């Protein structure tokens, strides 16, 4: 070290100043010094290996979290060049690790992760590490260089041995500087998620991840996908129901820009479109995504028209309609990507829009022609989405218009309360007209609103949004709540802070309760999360002794109460009638009066538990429903 210092010239001093700047303001280079910044260091090094893979020279990458929280990244690429670099007078590998942004400058051509979004380079990792060792295998020799204390060379590049002529590659081990980072504990799962993604995005590349911190004998996990992004789509859809078996894969290349897309539709209503440029996630899309979306909308519309699935009078399918249920990965490899926007998460290169459109149009059109059955299923899925969109819009207009009216008696159903302050208002959703009638008579008209529900609420687990919204009962509920649904949902507009489900204590009653909870779960989950939903608990028994009347909820309570009476007490016990048979006074006293009633708050936990039952009982799959009914034979008469 001493000896070397004597030979330092002006360039060397600049070099050290450069890395010192990184240590002074690490945030400028890696964003943060928290756990996210810590992991950033790994990606800076791995990106160099990925670039080598993109260039076609590297097939295997190994990442190890070592004991003591250092990380080793190893690849079998060409090895970082070791010859003297003309500008710095030191070896290229030392230059790459000590000159800011040196990596990018030497590359030239090729696809680079490291030149993209965050690519600050290996020198920044060096600057923020307490030590770094780099080993290069190249042309039969093993070279080593060591740095300490934020990038100071402690062992200049040295040949430390021989290796076989066909072995080549780079191995880097670094230990993040504890003085700089809030934490030095790497998270295996965080690394694994990105490693898996990188393996999907680079078909045929084998990446191994291993955690040696607790036990050095582990073999780690290997990620290798010969199917590339098609396998990525399959992976994302692993717990969903695809509506066509094969993943559609399309690819094309022009002027060294490689464009690739994989897609598959599933039966649900979600959309999962992820796009990448040189393995960097373009969160905000950009020209590659736009090209595909434009072509997809155009092609599905053309196909639907040509095959008379969409009639002349029908409106065209929208971009949103054709992406319902779609899982899609768009991957572009570009030698000179331009990232735009505040977070640089958008691809700006305009030539890519055309390429994406062309590649997608050609390939997808051929797919539609060659697979008429799948084409029909896909187009019908989009048409269903369009119908739901139109119906939802109509229903929104309907509910909006109504909520502008004086809602004392809208829809002829809701009997509203006089008070307007939601925090003191309650709404009772009451099973049946006759119980509804008693509830209206027995209520406190200042704060208690009554909505009688006729018959069964539509099962929204099975029904799509459009059908749900065409259901009179559901529309009335939505209107009464005042919150709107879907994207327009606004909890602040809720008109009642107690929503009380009032059903009989029998099987039919619990069925209606489950249907209502399903509805809330699907459309009004924040209302449940905020703790605004309750179940009324009508008593099962009435015990009279002397002038005292005591209502109890169940047998257990009944027995406990009777045991508490003095032995000679004479009492009458009555099993209560259903809600519909109680008169107004009884209903008020037992179930509605805030001084005597018992309410049960419906919690999110209730809902989460119920969710499984919902899906079993309410979903499309008949088998779990049959099993559930068999296991719960007492409920076998529930009509689902
Ligand atoms: C574990 C980290 O850094 N691998 C790596 C880096 C380089 C090369 C190969 C490489 C690139 C080129 C030519 C080129 C880098 N080289 C440079 C620079 N693994 C890891 N593997 N030969 C080898 O891009 O032309 C920077 S990174 F600048 F020296 F070319």
Short mmCIF file of N, CA and C in Angstrom, two decimals, residues 376-483:
data_model
loop_
_atom_site.label_atom_id
_atom_site.label_comp_id
_atom_site.label_asym_id
_atom_site.label_seq_id
_atom_site.Cartn_x
_atom_site.Cartn_y
_atom_site.Cartn_z
N UNK A 376 -62.63 -17.79 -29.72
CA UNK A 376 -64.01 -17.48 -29.31
C UNK A 376 -64.09 -17.30 -27.79
N UNK A 377 -63.42 -18.19 -27.05
CA UNK A 377 -63.45 -18.10 -25.58
C UNK A 377 -62.86 -16.76 -25.11
N UNK A 378 -61.75 -16.36 -25.75
CA UNK A 378 -61.10 -15.11 -25.35
C UNK A 378 -61.99 -13.91 -25.68
N UNK A 379 -62.54 -13.92 -26.91
CA UNK A 379 -63.38 -12.78 -27.31
C UNK A 379 -64.62 -12.70 -26.42
N UNK A 380 -65.18 -13.86 -26.10
CA UNK A 380 -66.39 -13.84 -25.25
C UNK A 380 -66.08 -13.31 -23.86
N UNK A 381 -64.89 -13.62 -23.38
CA UNK A 381 -64.47 -13.09 -22.07
C UNK A 381 -64.46 -11.56 -22.10
N UNK A 382 -63.91 -11.00 -23.18
CA UNK A 382 -63.85 -9.54 -23.32
C UNK A 382 -65.25 -8.96 -23.45
N UNK A 383 -66.14 -9.69 -24.15
CA UNK A 383 -67.50 -9.17 -24.34
C UNK A 383 -68.27 -9.17 -23.02
N UNK A 384 -68.00 -10.18 -22.22
CA UNK A 384 -68.63 -10.25 -20.90
C UNK A 384 -68.18 -9.05 -20.06
N UNK A 385 -66.89 -8.75 -20.15
CA UNK A 385 -66.35 -7.59 -19.42
C UNK A 385 -67.02 -6.31 -19.89
N UNK A 386 -67.24 -6.22 -21.20
CA UNK A 386 -67.88 -5.02 -21.74
C UNK A 386 -69.30 -4.89 -21.22
N UNK A 387 -70.01 -6.02 -21.20
CA UNK A 387 -71.39 -5.98 -20.69
C UNK A 387 -71.42 -5.55 -19.23
N UNK A 388 -70.48 -6.07 -18.45
CA UNK A 388 -70.42 -5.70 -17.03
C UNK A 388 -70.14 -4.21 -16.89
N UNK A 389 -69.25 -3.72 -17.76
CA UNK A 389 -68.90 -2.30 -17.70
C UNK A 389 -70.13 -1.43 -17.98
N UNK A 390 -70.88 -1.80 -19.02
CA UNK A 390 -72.07 -1.01 -19.37
C UNK A 390 -73.10 -1.10 -18.26
N UNK A 391 -73.31 -2.32 -17.73
CA UNK A 391 -74.31 -2.49 -16.68
C UNK A 391 -73.92 -1.73 -15.42
N UNK A 392 -72.63 -1.79 -15.08
CA UNK A 392 -72.17 -1.10 -13.87
C UNK A 392 -72.37 0.40 -14.00
N UNK A 393 -72.14 0.89 -15.21
CA UNK A 393 -72.30 2.33 -15.45
C UNK A 393 -73.77 2.71 -15.27
N UNK A 394 -74.65 1.88 -15.85
CA UNK A 394 -76.09 2.15 -15.71
C UNK A 394 -76.49 2.14 -14.24
N UNK A 395 -76.03 1.11 -13.53
CA UNK A 395 -76.42 0.98 -12.13
C UNK A 395 -75.89 2.16 -11.32
N UNK A 396 -74.69 2.59 -11.67
CA UNK A 396 -74.12 3.75 -10.96
C UNK A 396 -74.97 4.98 -11.16
N UNK A 397 -75.38 5.17 -12.42
CA UNK A 397 -76.22 6.32 -12.71
C UNK A 397 -77.51 6.23 -11.93
N UNK A 398 -78.04 5.02 -11.89
CA UNK A 398 -79.30 4.78 -11.19
C UNK A 398 -79.15 5.10 -9.70
N UNK A 399 -78.13 4.53 -9.08
CA UNK A 399 -77.97 4.74 -7.64
C UNK A 399 -77.61 6.19 -7.35
N UNK A 400 -76.87 6.81 -8.26
CA UNK A 400 -76.51 8.20 -8.06
C UNK A 400 -77.74 9.10 -8.09
N UNK A 401 -78.57 8.85 -9.10
CA UNK A 401 -79.78 9.66 -9.22
C UNK A 401 -80.61 9.54 -7.95
N UNK A 402 -80.73 8.29 -7.50
CA UNK A 402 -81.57 8.06 -6.34
C UNK A 402 -81.03 8.75 -5.09
N UNK A 403 -79.71 8.72 -4.93
CA UNK A 403 -79.21 9.29 -3.69
C UNK A 403 -79.34 10.81 -3.68
N UNK A 404 -79.61 11.40 -4.85
CA UNK A 404 -79.85 12.84 -4.88
C UNK A 404 -81.26 13.17 -4.38
N UNK A 405 -82.15 12.18 -4.49
CA UNK A 405 -83.53 12.42 -4.07
C UNK A 405 -83.62 12.46 -2.56
N UNK A 406 -84.77 12.91 -2.09
CA UNK A 406 -85.05 12.78 -0.68
C UNK A 406 -85.24 11.29 -0.42
N UNK A 407 -84.41 10.73 0.43
CA UNK A 407 -84.41 9.28 0.54
C UNK A 407 -85.33 8.75 1.65
N UNK A 408 -86.28 9.53 2.07
CA UNK A 408 -87.19 9.06 3.11
C UNK A 408 -87.82 7.72 2.72
N UNK A 409 -88.13 7.55 1.48
CA UNK A 409 -88.79 6.32 1.09
C UNK A 409 -88.39 5.90 -0.31
N UNK A 410 -87.09 5.92 -0.60
CA UNK A 410 -86.75 5.62 -2.00
C UNK A 410 -86.85 4.13 -2.30
N UNK A 411 -87.15 3.90 -3.54
CA UNK A 411 -87.34 2.52 -3.97
C UNK A 411 -88.57 1.91 -3.30
N UNK A 412 -89.31 2.72 -2.57
CA UNK A 412 -90.48 2.20 -1.89
C UNK A 412 -90.10 1.26 -0.76
N UNK A 413 -88.83 1.19 -0.41
CA UNK A 413 -88.39 0.15 0.51
C UNK A 413 -87.73 0.68 1.75
N UNK A 414 -86.70 1.46 1.54
CA UNK A 414 -85.96 1.95 2.70
C UNK A 414 -86.84 2.91 3.49
N UNK A 415 -86.94 2.65 4.78
CA UNK A 415 -87.60 3.62 5.64
C UNK A 415 -86.49 4.27 6.44
N UNK A 416 -86.15 5.48 6.05
CA UNK A 416 -84.95 6.11 6.58
C UNK A 416 -85.21 6.73 7.95
N UNK A 417 -84.10 7.07 8.63
CA UNK A 417 -84.23 7.76 9.91
C UNK A 417 -84.15 9.27 9.68
N UNK A 418 -84.51 10.03 10.70
CA UNK A 418 -84.54 11.49 10.51
C UNK A 418 -83.15 12.10 10.66
N UNK A 419 -82.40 11.56 11.59
CA UNK A 419 -81.06 12.07 11.86
C UNK A 419 -80.17 11.88 10.63
N UNK A 420 -79.24 12.82 10.38
CA UNK A 420 -78.36 12.70 9.20
C UNK A 420 -76.91 12.37 9.59
N UNK A 421 -76.57 12.55 10.86
CA UNK A 421 -75.18 12.31 11.28
C UNK A 421 -74.91 10.80 11.31
N UNK A 422 -74.05 10.32 10.39
CA UNK A 422 -73.85 8.86 10.27
C UNK A 422 -73.42 8.21 11.58
N UNK A 423 -72.72 8.95 12.43
CA UNK A 423 -72.16 8.31 13.62
C UNK A 423 -73.24 7.86 14.60
N UNK A 424 -74.46 8.42 14.48
CA UNK A 424 -75.53 7.97 15.38
C UNK A 424 -76.60 7.19 14.63
N UNK A 425 -76.44 7.03 13.31
CA UNK A 425 -77.48 6.37 12.52
C UNK A 425 -77.22 4.87 12.39
N UNK A 426 -78.31 4.13 12.38
CA UNK A 426 -78.23 2.68 12.20
C UNK A 426 -79.16 2.26 11.07
N UNK A 427 -78.77 1.22 10.35
CA UNK A 427 -79.71 0.66 9.39
C UNK A 427 -79.86 -0.83 9.68
N UNK A 428 -81.11 -1.27 9.78
CA UNK A 428 -81.40 -2.69 9.99
C UNK A 428 -81.76 -3.32 8.65
N UNK A 429 -81.01 -4.34 8.26
CA UNK A 429 -81.38 -5.11 7.07
C UNK A 429 -82.20 -6.29 7.58
N UNK A 430 -83.49 -6.27 7.32
CA UNK A 430 -84.40 -7.19 7.98
C UNK A 430 -84.93 -8.24 7.01
N UNK A 431 -84.88 -9.49 7.46
CA UNK A 431 -85.36 -10.59 6.64
C UNK A 431 -86.90 -10.58 6.61
N UNK A 432 -87.43 -10.43 5.43
CA UNK A 432 -88.89 -10.58 5.26
C UNK A 432 -89.69 -9.32 5.52
N UNK A 433 -90.85 -9.26 4.83
CA UNK A 433 -91.69 -8.08 4.92
C UNK A 433 -92.39 -7.94 6.27
N UNK A 434 -92.77 -9.09 6.87
CA UNK A 434 -93.56 -8.96 8.08
C UNK A 434 -92.68 -8.52 9.26
N UNK A 435 -91.47 -9.08 9.35
CA UNK A 435 -90.53 -8.60 10.36
C UNK A 435 -90.19 -7.15 10.07
N UNK A 436 -90.06 -6.84 8.77
CA UNK A 436 -89.79 -5.46 8.37
C UNK A 436 -90.87 -4.53 8.89
N UNK A 437 -92.11 -4.96 8.76
CA UNK A 437 -93.24 -4.15 9.22
C UNK A 437 -93.15 -3.88 10.72
N UNK A 438 -92.91 -4.94 11.51
CA UNK A 438 -92.79 -4.77 12.96
C UNK A 438 -91.62 -3.85 13.30
N UNK A 439 -90.52 -4.03 12.56
CA UNK A 439 -89.33 -3.23 12.84
C UNK A 439 -89.60 -1.76 12.59
N UNK A 440 -90.35 -1.48 11.52
CA UNK A 440 -90.67 -0.08 11.21
C UNK A 440 -91.49 0.54 12.33
N UNK A 441 -92.44 -0.24 12.83
CA UNK A 441 -93.29 0.28 13.91
C UNK A 441 -92.50 0.40 15.22
N UNK A 442 -91.63 -0.56 15.46
CA UNK A 442 -90.96 -0.61 16.75
C UNK A 442 -89.69 0.21 16.86
N UNK A 443 -89.27 0.80 15.78
CA UNK A 443 -87.95 1.45 15.77
C UNK A 443 -87.96 2.82 16.46
N UNK A 444 -86.77 3.33 16.69
CA UNK A 444 -86.59 4.72 17.07
C UNK A 444 -86.38 5.49 15.77
N UNK A 445 -87.39 6.25 15.35
CA UNK A 445 -87.36 6.81 14.00
C UNK A 445 -86.31 7.92 13.84
N UNK A 446 -85.77 8.40 14.95
CA UNK A 446 -84.71 9.41 14.82
C UNK A 446 -83.44 8.79 14.24
N UNK A 447 -83.05 7.63 14.77
CA UNK A 447 -81.72 7.10 14.43
C UNK A 447 -81.76 5.75 13.73
N UNK A 448 -82.93 5.11 13.66
CA UNK A 448 -82.95 3.75 13.11
C UNK A 448 -83.70 3.70 11.77
N UNK A 449 -82.97 3.29 10.74
CA UNK A 449 -83.58 3.10 9.42
C UNK A 449 -83.83 1.60 9.21
N UNK A 450 -84.87 1.29 8.46
CA UNK A 450 -85.20 -0.12 8.23
C UNK A 450 -85.21 -0.40 6.74
N UNK A 451 -84.50 -1.48 6.34
CA UNK A 451 -84.59 -1.92 4.96
C UNK A 451 -85.05 -3.38 4.95
N UNK A 452 -86.34 -3.60 4.66
CA UNK A 452 -86.81 -4.99 4.60
C UNK A 452 -86.30 -5.64 3.31
N UNK A 453 -85.83 -6.87 3.43
CA UNK A 453 -85.33 -7.58 2.24
C UNK A 453 -86.29 -8.70 1.91
N UNK A 454 -86.76 -8.69 0.67
CA UNK A 454 -87.68 -9.74 0.26
C UNK A 454 -86.89 -10.88 -0.36
N UNK A 455 -87.21 -12.07 0.07
CA UNK A 455 -86.62 -13.24 -0.57
C UNK A 455 -85.11 -13.28 -0.38
N UNK A 456 -84.46 -14.06 -1.21
CA UNK A 456 -83.02 -14.26 -1.07
C UNK A 456 -82.25 -13.20 -1.84
N UNK A 457 -81.17 -12.76 -1.20
CA UNK A 457 -80.25 -11.86 -1.90
C UNK A 457 -79.52 -12.70 -2.94
N UNK A 458 -79.25 -12.09 -4.08
CA UNK A 458 -78.49 -12.79 -5.10
C UNK A 458 -77.11 -13.18 -4.56
N UNK A 459 -76.68 -14.36 -4.93
CA UNK A 459 -75.36 -14.81 -4.51
C UNK A 459 -74.28 -14.14 -5.37
N UNK A 460 -73.57 -13.19 -4.75
CA UNK A 460 -72.61 -12.41 -5.55
C UNK A 460 -71.31 -13.14 -5.82
N UNK A 461 -71.06 -14.23 -5.11
CA UNK A 461 -69.86 -15.00 -5.40
C UNK A 461 -69.99 -15.61 -6.80
N UNK A 462 -71.17 -16.07 -7.09
CA UNK A 462 -71.40 -16.67 -8.40
C UNK A 462 -71.65 -15.59 -9.46
N UNK A 463 -72.40 -14.57 -9.05
CA UNK A 463 -72.82 -13.57 -10.03
C UNK A 463 -71.70 -12.60 -10.33
N UNK A 464 -71.63 -12.14 -11.53
CA UNK A 464 -70.68 -11.11 -11.86
C UNK A 464 -71.26 -9.76 -11.48
N UNK A 465 -70.40 -8.78 -11.51
CA UNK A 465 -70.80 -7.44 -11.09
C UNK A 465 -72.06 -6.97 -11.82
N UNK A 466 -72.12 -7.26 -13.13
CA UNK A 466 -73.27 -6.74 -13.88
C UNK A 466 -74.57 -7.35 -13.41
N UNK A 467 -74.52 -8.69 -13.14
CA UNK A 467 -75.74 -9.34 -12.69
C UNK A 467 -76.10 -8.88 -11.28
N UNK A 468 -75.04 -8.74 -10.45
CA UNK A 468 -75.27 -8.30 -9.08
C UNK A 468 -75.97 -6.94 -9.08
N UNK A 469 -75.52 -6.09 -10.00
CA UNK A 469 -76.06 -4.73 -10.01
C UNK A 469 -77.45 -4.66 -10.62
N UNK A 470 -77.83 -5.70 -11.34
CA UNK A 470 -79.18 -5.68 -11.89
C UNK A 470 -80.17 -6.22 -10.86
N UNK A 471 -79.65 -6.70 -9.73
CA UNK A 471 -80.51 -7.20 -8.66
C UNK A 471 -81.05 -6.02 -7.84
N UNK A 472 -82.37 -5.97 -7.76
CA UNK A 472 -83.07 -4.86 -7.09
C UNK A 472 -82.61 -4.67 -5.63
N UNK A 473 -82.54 -5.79 -4.90
CA UNK A 473 -82.19 -5.71 -3.48
C UNK A 473 -80.79 -5.12 -3.30
N UNK A 474 -79.87 -5.60 -4.14
CA UNK A 474 -78.48 -5.16 -4.01
C UNK A 474 -78.35 -3.68 -4.36
N UNK A 475 -79.08 -3.29 -5.40
CA UNK A 475 -79.03 -1.86 -5.77
C UNK A 475 -79.56 -0.98 -4.65
N UNK A 476 -80.65 -1.45 -4.02
CA UNK A 476 -81.21 -0.65 -2.92
C UNK A 476 -80.20 -0.53 -1.78
N UNK A 477 -79.53 -1.65 -1.47
CA UNK A 477 -78.53 -1.62 -0.40
C UNK A 477 -77.42 -0.62 -0.73
N UNK A 478 -76.92 -0.69 -1.97
CA UNK A 478 -75.85 0.21 -2.38
C UNK A 478 -76.29 1.67 -2.26
N UNK A 479 -77.50 1.92 -2.74
CA UNK A 479 -78.02 3.28 -2.68
C UNK A 479 -78.15 3.74 -1.23
N UNK A 480 -78.69 2.86 -0.39
CA UNK A 480 -78.92 3.23 1.00
C UNK A 480 -77.59 3.55 1.70
N UNK A 481 -76.56 2.75 1.45
CA UNK A 481 -75.28 2.98 2.12
C UNK A 481 -74.67 4.32 1.71
N UNK A 482 -74.82 4.68 0.43
CA UNK A 482 -74.33 5.98 -0.03
C UNK A 482 -72.87 6.03 -0.42
N UNK A 483 -72.15 4.89 -0.29
CA UNK A 483 -70.69 4.90 -0.50
C UNK A 483 -70.28 4.73 -1.96
#
